[in-house]
JSON list of C-alpha atoms in Angstrom, two decimals:
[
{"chain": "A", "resi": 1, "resn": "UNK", "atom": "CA", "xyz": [31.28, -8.06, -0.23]},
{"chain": "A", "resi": 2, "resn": "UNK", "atom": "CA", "xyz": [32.52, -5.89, 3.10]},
{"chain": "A", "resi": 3, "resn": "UNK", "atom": "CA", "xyz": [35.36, -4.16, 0.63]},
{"chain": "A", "resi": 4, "resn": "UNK", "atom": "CA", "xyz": [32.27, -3.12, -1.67]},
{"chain": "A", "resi": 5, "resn": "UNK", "atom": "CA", "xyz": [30.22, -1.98, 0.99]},
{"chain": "A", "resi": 6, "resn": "UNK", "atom": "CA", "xyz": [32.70, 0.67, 2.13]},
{"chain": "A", "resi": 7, "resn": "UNK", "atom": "CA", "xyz": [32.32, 2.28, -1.17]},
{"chain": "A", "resi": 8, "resn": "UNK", "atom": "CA", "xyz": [28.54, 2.23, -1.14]},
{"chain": "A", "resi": 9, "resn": "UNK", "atom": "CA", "xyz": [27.06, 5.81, -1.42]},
{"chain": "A", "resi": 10, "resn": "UNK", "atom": "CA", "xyz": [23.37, 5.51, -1.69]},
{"chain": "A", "resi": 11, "resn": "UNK", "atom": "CA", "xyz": [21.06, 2.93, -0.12]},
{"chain": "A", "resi": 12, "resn": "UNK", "atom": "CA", "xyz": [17.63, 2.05, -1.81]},
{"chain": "A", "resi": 13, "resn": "UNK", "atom": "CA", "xyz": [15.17, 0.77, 1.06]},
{"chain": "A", "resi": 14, "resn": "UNK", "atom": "CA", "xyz": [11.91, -0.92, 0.71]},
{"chain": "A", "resi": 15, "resn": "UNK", "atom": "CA", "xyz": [9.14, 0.92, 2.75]},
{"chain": "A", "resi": 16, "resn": "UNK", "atom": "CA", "xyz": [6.97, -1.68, 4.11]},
{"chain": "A", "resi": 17, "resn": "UNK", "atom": "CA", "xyz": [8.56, -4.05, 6.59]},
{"chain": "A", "resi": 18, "resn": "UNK", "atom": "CA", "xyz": [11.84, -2.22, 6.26]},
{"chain": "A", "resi": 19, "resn": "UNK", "atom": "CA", "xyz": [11.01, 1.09, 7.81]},
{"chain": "A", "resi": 20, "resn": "UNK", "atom": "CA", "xyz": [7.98, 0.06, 8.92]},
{"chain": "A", "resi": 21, "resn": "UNK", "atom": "CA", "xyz": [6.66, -2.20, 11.10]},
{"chain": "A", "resi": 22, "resn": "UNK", "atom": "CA", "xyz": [5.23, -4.44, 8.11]},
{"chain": "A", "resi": 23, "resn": "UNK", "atom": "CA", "xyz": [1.79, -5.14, 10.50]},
{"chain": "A", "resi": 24, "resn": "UNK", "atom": "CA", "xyz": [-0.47, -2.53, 8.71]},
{"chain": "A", "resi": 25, "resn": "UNK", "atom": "CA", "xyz": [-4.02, -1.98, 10.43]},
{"chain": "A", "resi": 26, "resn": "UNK", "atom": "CA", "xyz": [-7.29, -0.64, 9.23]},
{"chain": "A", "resi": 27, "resn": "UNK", "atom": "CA", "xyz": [-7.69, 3.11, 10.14]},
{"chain": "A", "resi": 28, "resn": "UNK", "atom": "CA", "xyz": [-10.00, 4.19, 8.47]},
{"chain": "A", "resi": 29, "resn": "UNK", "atom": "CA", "xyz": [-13.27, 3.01, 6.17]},
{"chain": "A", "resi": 30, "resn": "UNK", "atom": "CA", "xyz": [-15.27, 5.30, 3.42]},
{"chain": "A", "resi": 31, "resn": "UNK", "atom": "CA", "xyz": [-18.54, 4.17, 1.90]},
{"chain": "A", "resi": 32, "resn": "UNK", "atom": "CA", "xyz": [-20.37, 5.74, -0.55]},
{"chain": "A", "resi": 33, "resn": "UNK", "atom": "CA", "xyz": [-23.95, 6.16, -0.23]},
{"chain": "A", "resi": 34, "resn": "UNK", "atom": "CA", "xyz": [-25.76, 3.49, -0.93]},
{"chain": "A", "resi": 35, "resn": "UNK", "atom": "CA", "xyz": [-23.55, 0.81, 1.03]},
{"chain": "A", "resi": 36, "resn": "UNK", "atom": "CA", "xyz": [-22.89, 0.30, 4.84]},
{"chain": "A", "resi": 37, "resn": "UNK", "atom": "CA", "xyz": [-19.43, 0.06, 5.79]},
{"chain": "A", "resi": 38, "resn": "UNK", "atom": "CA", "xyz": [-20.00, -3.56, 7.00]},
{"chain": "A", "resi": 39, "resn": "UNK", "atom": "CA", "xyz": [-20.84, -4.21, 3.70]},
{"chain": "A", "resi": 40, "resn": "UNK", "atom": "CA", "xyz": [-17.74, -3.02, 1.98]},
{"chain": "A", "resi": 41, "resn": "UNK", "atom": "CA", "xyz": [-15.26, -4.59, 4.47]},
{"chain": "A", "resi": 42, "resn": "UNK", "atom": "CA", "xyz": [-17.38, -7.77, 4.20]},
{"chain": "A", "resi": 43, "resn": "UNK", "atom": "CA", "xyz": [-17.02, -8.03, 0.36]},
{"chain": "A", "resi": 44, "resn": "UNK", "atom": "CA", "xyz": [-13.14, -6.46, 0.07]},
{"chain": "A", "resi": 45, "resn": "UNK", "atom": "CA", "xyz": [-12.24, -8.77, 3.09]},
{"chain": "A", "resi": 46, "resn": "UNK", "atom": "CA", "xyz": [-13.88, -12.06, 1.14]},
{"chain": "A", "resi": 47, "resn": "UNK", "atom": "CA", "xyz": [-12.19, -11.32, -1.93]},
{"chain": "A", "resi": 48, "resn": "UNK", "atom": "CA", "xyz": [-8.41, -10.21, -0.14]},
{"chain": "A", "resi": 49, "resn": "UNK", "atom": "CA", "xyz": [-8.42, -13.40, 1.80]},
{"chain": "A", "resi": 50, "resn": "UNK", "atom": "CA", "xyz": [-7.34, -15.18, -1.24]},
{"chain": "A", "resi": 51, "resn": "UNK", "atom": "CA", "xyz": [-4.11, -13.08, -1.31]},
{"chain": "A", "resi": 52, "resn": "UNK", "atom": "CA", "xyz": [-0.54, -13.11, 0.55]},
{"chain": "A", "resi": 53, "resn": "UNK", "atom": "CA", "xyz": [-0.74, -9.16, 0.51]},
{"chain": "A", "resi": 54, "resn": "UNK", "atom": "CA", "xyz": [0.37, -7.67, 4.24]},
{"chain": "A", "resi": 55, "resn": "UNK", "atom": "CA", "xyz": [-2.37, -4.97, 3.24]},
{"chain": "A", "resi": 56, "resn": "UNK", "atom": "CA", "xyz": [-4.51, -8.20, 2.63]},
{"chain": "A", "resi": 57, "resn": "UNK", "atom": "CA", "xyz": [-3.61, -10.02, 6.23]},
{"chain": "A", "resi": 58, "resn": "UNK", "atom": "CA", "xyz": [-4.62, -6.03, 7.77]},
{"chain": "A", "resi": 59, "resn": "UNK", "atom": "CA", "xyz": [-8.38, -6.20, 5.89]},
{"chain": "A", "resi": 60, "resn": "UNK", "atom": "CA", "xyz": [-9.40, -9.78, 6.80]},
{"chain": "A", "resi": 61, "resn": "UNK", "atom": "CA", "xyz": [-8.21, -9.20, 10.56]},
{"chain": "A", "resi": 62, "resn": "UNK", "atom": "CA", "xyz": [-9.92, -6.14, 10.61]},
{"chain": "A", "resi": 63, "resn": "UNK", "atom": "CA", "xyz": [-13.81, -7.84, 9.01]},
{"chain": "A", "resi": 64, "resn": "UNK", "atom": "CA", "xyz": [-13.01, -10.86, 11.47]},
{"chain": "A", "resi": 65, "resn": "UNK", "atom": "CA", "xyz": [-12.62, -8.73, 14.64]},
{"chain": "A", "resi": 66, "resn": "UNK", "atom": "CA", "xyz": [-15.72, -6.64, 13.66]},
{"chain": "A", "resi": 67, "resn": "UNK", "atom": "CA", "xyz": [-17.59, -10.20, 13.81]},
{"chain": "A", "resi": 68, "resn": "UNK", "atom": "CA", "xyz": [-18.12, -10.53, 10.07]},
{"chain": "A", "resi": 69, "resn": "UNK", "atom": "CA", "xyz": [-18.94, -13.43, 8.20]},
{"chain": "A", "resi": 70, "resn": "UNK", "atom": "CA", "xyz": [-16.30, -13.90, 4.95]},
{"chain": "A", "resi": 71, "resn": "UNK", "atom": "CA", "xyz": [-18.13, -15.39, 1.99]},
{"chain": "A", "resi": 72, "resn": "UNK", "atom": "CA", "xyz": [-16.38, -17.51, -0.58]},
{"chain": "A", "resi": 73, "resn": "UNK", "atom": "CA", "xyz": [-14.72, -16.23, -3.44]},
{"chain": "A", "resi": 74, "resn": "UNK", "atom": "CA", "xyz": [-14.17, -17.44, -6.84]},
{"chain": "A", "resi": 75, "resn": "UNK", "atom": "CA", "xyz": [-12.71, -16.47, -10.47]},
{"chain": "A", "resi": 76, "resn": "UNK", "atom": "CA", "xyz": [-9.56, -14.67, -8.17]},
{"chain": "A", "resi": 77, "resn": "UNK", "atom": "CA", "xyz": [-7.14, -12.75, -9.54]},
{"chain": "A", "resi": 78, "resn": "UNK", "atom": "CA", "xyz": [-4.13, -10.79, -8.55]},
{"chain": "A", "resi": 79, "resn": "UNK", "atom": "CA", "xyz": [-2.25, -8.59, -11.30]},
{"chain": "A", "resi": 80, "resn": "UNK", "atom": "CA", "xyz": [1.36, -8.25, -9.02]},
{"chain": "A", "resi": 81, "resn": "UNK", "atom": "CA", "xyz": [1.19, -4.60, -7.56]},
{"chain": "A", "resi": 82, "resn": "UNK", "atom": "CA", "xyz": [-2.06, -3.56, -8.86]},
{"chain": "A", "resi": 83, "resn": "UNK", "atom": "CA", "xyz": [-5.05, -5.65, -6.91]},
{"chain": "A", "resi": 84, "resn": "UNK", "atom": "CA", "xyz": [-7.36, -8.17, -6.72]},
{"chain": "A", "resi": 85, "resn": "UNK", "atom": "CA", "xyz": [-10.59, -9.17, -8.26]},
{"chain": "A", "resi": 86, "resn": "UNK", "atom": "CA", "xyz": [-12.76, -11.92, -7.90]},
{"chain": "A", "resi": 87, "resn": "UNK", "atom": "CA", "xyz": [-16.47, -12.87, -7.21]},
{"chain": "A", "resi": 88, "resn": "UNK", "atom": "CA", "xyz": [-18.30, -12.52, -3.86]},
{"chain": "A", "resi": 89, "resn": "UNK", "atom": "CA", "xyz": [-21.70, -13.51, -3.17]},
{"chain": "A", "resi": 90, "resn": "UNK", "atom": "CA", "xyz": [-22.76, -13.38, -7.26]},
{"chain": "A", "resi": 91, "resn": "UNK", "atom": "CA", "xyz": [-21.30, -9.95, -7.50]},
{"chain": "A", "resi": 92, "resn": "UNK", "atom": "CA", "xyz": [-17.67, -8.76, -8.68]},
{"chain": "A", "resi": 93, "resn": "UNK", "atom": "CA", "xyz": [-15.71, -6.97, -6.24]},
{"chain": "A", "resi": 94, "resn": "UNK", "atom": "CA", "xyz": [-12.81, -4.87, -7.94]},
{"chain": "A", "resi": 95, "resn": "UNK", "atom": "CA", "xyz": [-10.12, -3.54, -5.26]},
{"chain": "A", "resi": 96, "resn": "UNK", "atom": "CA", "xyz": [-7.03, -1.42, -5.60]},
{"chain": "A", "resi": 97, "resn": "UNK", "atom": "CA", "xyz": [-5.97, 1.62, -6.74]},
{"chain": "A", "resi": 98, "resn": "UNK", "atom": "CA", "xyz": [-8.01, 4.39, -8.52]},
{"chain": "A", "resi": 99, "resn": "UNK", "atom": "CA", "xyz": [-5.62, 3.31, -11.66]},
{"chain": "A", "resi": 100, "resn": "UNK", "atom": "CA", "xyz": [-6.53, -0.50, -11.30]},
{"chain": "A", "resi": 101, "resn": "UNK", "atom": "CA", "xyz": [-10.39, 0.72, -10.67]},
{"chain": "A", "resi": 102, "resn": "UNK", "atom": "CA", "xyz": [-10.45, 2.64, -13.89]},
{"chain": "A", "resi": 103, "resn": "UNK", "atom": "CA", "xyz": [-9.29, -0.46, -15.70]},
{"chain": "A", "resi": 104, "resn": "UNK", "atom": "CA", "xyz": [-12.50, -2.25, -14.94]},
{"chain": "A", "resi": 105, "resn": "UNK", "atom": "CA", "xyz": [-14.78, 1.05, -15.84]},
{"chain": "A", "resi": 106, "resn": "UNK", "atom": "CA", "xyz": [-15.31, 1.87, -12.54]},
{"chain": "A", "resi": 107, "resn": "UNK", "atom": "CA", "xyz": [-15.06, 5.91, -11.29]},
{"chain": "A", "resi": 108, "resn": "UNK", "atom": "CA", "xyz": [-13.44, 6.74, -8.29]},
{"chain": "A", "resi": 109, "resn": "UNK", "atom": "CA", "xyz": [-13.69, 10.37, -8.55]},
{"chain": "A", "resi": 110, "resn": "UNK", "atom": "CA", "xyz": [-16.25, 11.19, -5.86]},
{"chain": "A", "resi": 111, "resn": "UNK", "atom": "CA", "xyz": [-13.98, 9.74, -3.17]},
{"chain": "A", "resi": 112, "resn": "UNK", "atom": "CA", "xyz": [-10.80, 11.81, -4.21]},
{"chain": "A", "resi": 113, "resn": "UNK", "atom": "CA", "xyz": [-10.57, 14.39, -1.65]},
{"chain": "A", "resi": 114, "resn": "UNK", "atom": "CA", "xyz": [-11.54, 12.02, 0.97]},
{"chain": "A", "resi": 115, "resn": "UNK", "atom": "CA", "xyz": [-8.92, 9.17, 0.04]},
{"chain": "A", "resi": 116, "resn": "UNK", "atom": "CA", "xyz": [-6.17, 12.29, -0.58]},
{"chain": "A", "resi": 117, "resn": "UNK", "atom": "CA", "xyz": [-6.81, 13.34, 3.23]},
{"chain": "A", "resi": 118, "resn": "UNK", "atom": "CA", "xyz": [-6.16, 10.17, 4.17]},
{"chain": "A", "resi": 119, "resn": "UNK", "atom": "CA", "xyz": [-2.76, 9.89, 2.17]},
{"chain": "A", "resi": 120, "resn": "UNK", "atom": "CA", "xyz": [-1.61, 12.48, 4.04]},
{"chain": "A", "resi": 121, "resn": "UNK", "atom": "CA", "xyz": [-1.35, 10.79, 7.03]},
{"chain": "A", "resi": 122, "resn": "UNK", "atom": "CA", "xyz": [0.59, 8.16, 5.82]},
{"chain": "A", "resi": 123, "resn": "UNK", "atom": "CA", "xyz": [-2.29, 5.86, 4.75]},
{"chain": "A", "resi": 124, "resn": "UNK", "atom": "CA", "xyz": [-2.34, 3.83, 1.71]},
{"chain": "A", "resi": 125, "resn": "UNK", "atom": "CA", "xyz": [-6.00, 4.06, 0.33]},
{"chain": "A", "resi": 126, "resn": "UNK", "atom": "CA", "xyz": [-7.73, 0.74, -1.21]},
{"chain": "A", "resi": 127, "resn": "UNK", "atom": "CA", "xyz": [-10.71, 1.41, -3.47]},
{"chain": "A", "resi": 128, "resn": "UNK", "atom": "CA", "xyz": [-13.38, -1.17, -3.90]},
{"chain": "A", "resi": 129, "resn": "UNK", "atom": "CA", "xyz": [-15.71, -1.65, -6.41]},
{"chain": "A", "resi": 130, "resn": "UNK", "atom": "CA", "xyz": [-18.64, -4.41, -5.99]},
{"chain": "A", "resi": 131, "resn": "UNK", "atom": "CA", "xyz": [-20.85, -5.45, -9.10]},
{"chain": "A", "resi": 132, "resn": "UNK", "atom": "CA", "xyz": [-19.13, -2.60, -10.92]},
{"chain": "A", "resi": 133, "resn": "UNK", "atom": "CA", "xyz": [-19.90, 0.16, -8.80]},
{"chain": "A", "resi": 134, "resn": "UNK", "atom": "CA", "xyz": [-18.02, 2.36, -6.62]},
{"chain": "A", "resi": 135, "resn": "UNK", "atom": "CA", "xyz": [-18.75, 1.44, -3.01]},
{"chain": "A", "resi": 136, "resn": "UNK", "atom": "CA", "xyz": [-16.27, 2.85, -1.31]},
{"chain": "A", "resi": 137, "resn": "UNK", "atom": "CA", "xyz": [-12.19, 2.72, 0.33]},
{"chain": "A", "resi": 138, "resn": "UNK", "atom": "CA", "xyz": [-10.21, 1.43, 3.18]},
{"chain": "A", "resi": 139, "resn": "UNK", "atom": "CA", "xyz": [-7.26, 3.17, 4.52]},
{"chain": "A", "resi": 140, "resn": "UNK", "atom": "CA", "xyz": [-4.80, 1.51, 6.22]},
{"chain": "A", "resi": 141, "resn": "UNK", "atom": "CA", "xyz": [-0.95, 2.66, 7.98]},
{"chain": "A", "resi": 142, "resn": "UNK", "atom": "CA", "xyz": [1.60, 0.60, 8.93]},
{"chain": "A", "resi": 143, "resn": "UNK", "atom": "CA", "xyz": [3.95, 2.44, 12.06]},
{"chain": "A", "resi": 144, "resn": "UNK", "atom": "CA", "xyz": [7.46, 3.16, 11.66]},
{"chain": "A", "resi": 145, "resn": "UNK", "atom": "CA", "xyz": [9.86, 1.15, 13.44]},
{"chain": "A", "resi": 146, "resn": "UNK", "atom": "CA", "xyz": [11.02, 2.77, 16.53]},
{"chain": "A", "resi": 147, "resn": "UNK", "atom": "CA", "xyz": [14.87, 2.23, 15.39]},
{"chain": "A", "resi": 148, "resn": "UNK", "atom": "CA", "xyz": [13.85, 3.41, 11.90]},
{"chain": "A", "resi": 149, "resn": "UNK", "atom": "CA", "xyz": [14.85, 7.07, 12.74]},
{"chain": "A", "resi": 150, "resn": "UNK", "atom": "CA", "xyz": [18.44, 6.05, 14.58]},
{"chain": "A", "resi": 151, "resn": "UNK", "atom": "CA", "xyz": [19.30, 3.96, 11.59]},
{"chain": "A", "resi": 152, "resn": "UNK", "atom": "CA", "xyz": [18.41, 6.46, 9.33]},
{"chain": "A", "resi": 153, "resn": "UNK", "atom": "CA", "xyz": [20.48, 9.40, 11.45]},
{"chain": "A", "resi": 154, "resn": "UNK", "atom": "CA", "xyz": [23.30, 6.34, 11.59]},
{"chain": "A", "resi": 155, "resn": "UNK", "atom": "CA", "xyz": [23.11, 6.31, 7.80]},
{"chain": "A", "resi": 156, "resn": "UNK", "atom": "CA", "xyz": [22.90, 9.78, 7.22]},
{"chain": "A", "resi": 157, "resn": "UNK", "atom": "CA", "xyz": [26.23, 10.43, 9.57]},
{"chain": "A", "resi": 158, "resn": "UNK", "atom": "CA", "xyz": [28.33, 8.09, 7.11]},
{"chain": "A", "resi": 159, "resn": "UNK", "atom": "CA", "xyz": [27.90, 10.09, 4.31]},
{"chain": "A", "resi": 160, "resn": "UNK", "atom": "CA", "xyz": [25.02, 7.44, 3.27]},
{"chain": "A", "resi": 161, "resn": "UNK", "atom": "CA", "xyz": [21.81, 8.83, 0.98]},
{"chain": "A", "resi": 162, "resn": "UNK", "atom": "CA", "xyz": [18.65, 7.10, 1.33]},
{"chain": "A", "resi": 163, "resn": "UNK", "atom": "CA", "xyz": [16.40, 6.11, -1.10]},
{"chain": "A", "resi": 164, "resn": "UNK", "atom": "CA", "xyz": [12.62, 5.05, -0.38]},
{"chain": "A", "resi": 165, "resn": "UNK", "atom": "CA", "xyz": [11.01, 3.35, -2.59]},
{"chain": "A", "resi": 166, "resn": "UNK", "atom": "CA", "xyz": [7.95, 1.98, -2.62]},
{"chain": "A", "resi": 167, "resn": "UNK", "atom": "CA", "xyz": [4.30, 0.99, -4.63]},
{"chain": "A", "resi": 168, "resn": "UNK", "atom": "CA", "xyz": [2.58, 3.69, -2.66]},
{"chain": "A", "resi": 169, "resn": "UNK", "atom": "CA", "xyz": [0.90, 6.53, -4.58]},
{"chain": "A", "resi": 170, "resn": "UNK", "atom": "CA", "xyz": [3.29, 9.98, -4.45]},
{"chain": "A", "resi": 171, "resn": "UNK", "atom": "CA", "xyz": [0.93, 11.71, -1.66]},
{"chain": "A", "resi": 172, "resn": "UNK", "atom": "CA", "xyz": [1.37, 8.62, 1.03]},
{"chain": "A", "resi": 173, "resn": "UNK", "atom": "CA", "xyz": [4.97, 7.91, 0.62]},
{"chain": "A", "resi": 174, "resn": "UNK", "atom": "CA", "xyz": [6.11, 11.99, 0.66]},
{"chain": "A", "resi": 175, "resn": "UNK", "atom": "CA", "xyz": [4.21, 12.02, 4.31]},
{"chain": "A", "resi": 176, "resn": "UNK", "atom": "CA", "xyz": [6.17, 8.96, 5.68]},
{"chain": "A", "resi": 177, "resn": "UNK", "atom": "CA", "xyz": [9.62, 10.70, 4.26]},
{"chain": "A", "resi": 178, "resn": "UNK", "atom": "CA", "xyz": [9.13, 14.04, 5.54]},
{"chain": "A", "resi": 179, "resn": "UNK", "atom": "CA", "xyz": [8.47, 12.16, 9.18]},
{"chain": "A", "resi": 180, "resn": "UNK", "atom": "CA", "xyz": [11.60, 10.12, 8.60]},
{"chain": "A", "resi": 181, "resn": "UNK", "atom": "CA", "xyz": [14.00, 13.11, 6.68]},
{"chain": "A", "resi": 182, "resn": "UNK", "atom": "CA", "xyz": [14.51, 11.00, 3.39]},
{"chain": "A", "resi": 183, "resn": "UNK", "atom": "CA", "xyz": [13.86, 13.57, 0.79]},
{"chain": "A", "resi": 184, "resn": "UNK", "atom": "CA", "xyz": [14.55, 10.70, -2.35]},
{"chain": "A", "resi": 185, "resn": "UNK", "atom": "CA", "xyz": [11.23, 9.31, -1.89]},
{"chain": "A", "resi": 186, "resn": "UNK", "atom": "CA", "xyz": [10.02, 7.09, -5.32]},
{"chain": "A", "resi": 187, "resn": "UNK", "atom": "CA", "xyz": [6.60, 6.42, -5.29]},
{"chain": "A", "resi": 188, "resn": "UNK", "atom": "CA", "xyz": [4.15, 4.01, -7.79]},
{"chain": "A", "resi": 189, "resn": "UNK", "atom": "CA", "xyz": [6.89, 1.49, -8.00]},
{"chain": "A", "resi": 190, "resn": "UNK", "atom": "CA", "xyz": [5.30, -1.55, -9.50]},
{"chain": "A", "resi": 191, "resn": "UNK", "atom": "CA", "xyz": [7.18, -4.90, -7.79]},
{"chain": "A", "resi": 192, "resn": "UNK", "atom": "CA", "xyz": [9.32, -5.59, -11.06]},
{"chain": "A", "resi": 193, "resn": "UNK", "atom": "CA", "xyz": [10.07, -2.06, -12.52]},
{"chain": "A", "resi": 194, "resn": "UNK", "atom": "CA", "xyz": [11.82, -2.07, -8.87]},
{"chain": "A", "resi": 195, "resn": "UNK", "atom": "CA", "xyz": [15.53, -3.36, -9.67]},
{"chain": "A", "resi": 196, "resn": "UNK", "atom": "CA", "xyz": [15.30, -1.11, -12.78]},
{"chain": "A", "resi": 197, "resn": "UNK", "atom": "CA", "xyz": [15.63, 2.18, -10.01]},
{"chain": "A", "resi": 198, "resn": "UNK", "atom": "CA", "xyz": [18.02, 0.42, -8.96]},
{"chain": "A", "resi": 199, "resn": "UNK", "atom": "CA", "xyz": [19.94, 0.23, -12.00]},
{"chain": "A", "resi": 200, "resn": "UNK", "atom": "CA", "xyz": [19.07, 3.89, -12.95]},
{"chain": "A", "resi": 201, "resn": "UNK", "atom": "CA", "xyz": [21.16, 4.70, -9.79]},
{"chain": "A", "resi": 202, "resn": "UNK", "atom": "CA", "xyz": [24.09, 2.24, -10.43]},
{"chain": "A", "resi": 203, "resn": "UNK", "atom": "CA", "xyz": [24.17, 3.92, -14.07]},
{"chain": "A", "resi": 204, "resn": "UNK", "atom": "CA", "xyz": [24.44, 7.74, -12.13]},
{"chain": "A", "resi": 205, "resn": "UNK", "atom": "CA", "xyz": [27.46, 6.33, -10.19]}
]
């Protein structure tokens, strides 16, 4: 294994938990008219408390903090990478991307611009839907580790390139390479079309 490693060229890294801290936190919250932002945490943080997701752990600590009462969920589901559904308070909350949104009919166009601004800061935007409506997103960054940018420049020094890649749309994952100086940033990465990157780079050399 140590002979091998000298003769590794490229490095693939993981974003979350590997270059950053992997404790993401609720910056941000954006309801559309017609719900209170209470309301949209209450019903994404219900429904997310069924899953393992970091971005999960980040919601419900964030609704419990502001004091809010979690309501029971049932019918959950978790398509790997995409989101989570389930059924809150006789309503069905949808959350995840605009992608996984559009699956279940619901439009997330009005909250573009907003959820873009927020990707460029680094944020990874959540969309929720609840009773198959549009009610709003939750942004949420995770900080870079503070030896992040020495391992990287230790890397760099050895002749190493480094590749990020991560399930983040395009827009969050350029920001957090252009602060860290990786310019092989791979974004949308669903969790098991991962190791095939990794075999399109073995097959360049």
């Amino acid at each position: 294994a140590l002979e091998k490693m000298e003769q590794v060229d490229t490095l693939v890294v993981d974003k979350t938990g590997t270059l950053t801290e992997g404790r993401p936190k609720v910056v941000h919250i954006e309801p559309v008219s017609g719900f209170a932002l209470d309301q949209v945490l209450q019903r994404l943080a219900s429904v997310e408390r069924a899953s393992e997701h970091p971005l999960a752990m980040a919601i419900v600590t964030d609704a419990q903090q502001r004091g809010l009462a979690l309501s029971a969920v049932t019918d959950f589901d978790s398509p790997v990478g995409q989101g989570v559904v389930g059924t809150v308070d006789g309503q069905r909350v949808v959350s995840g991307s605009a992608r996984f949104l559009a699956e279940h009919a619901i439009d997330t166009g009005s909250l573009a611009g907003a959820a873009e601004a927020q990707r460029r800061k680094a944020a990874t935007v959540i969309f929720v839907g609840v009773g198959g409506r549009l009610a709003g997103f939750v942004a949420i960054a995770d900080p870079i580790k503070e030896t992040t940018p020495q391992a990287l420049q230790a890397l760099r020094a050895a002749g190493v390139r480094v590749v990020m890649l991560t399930g983040d749309g395009q827009t969050t994952a350029d920001a957090v390479g252009r602060e860290l100086g990786i310019d092989d940033v791979v974004a949308d990465v669903l969790p098991q079309d991962k190791a095939a990157v990794v075999q399109r780079l073995q097959a360049e050399g």
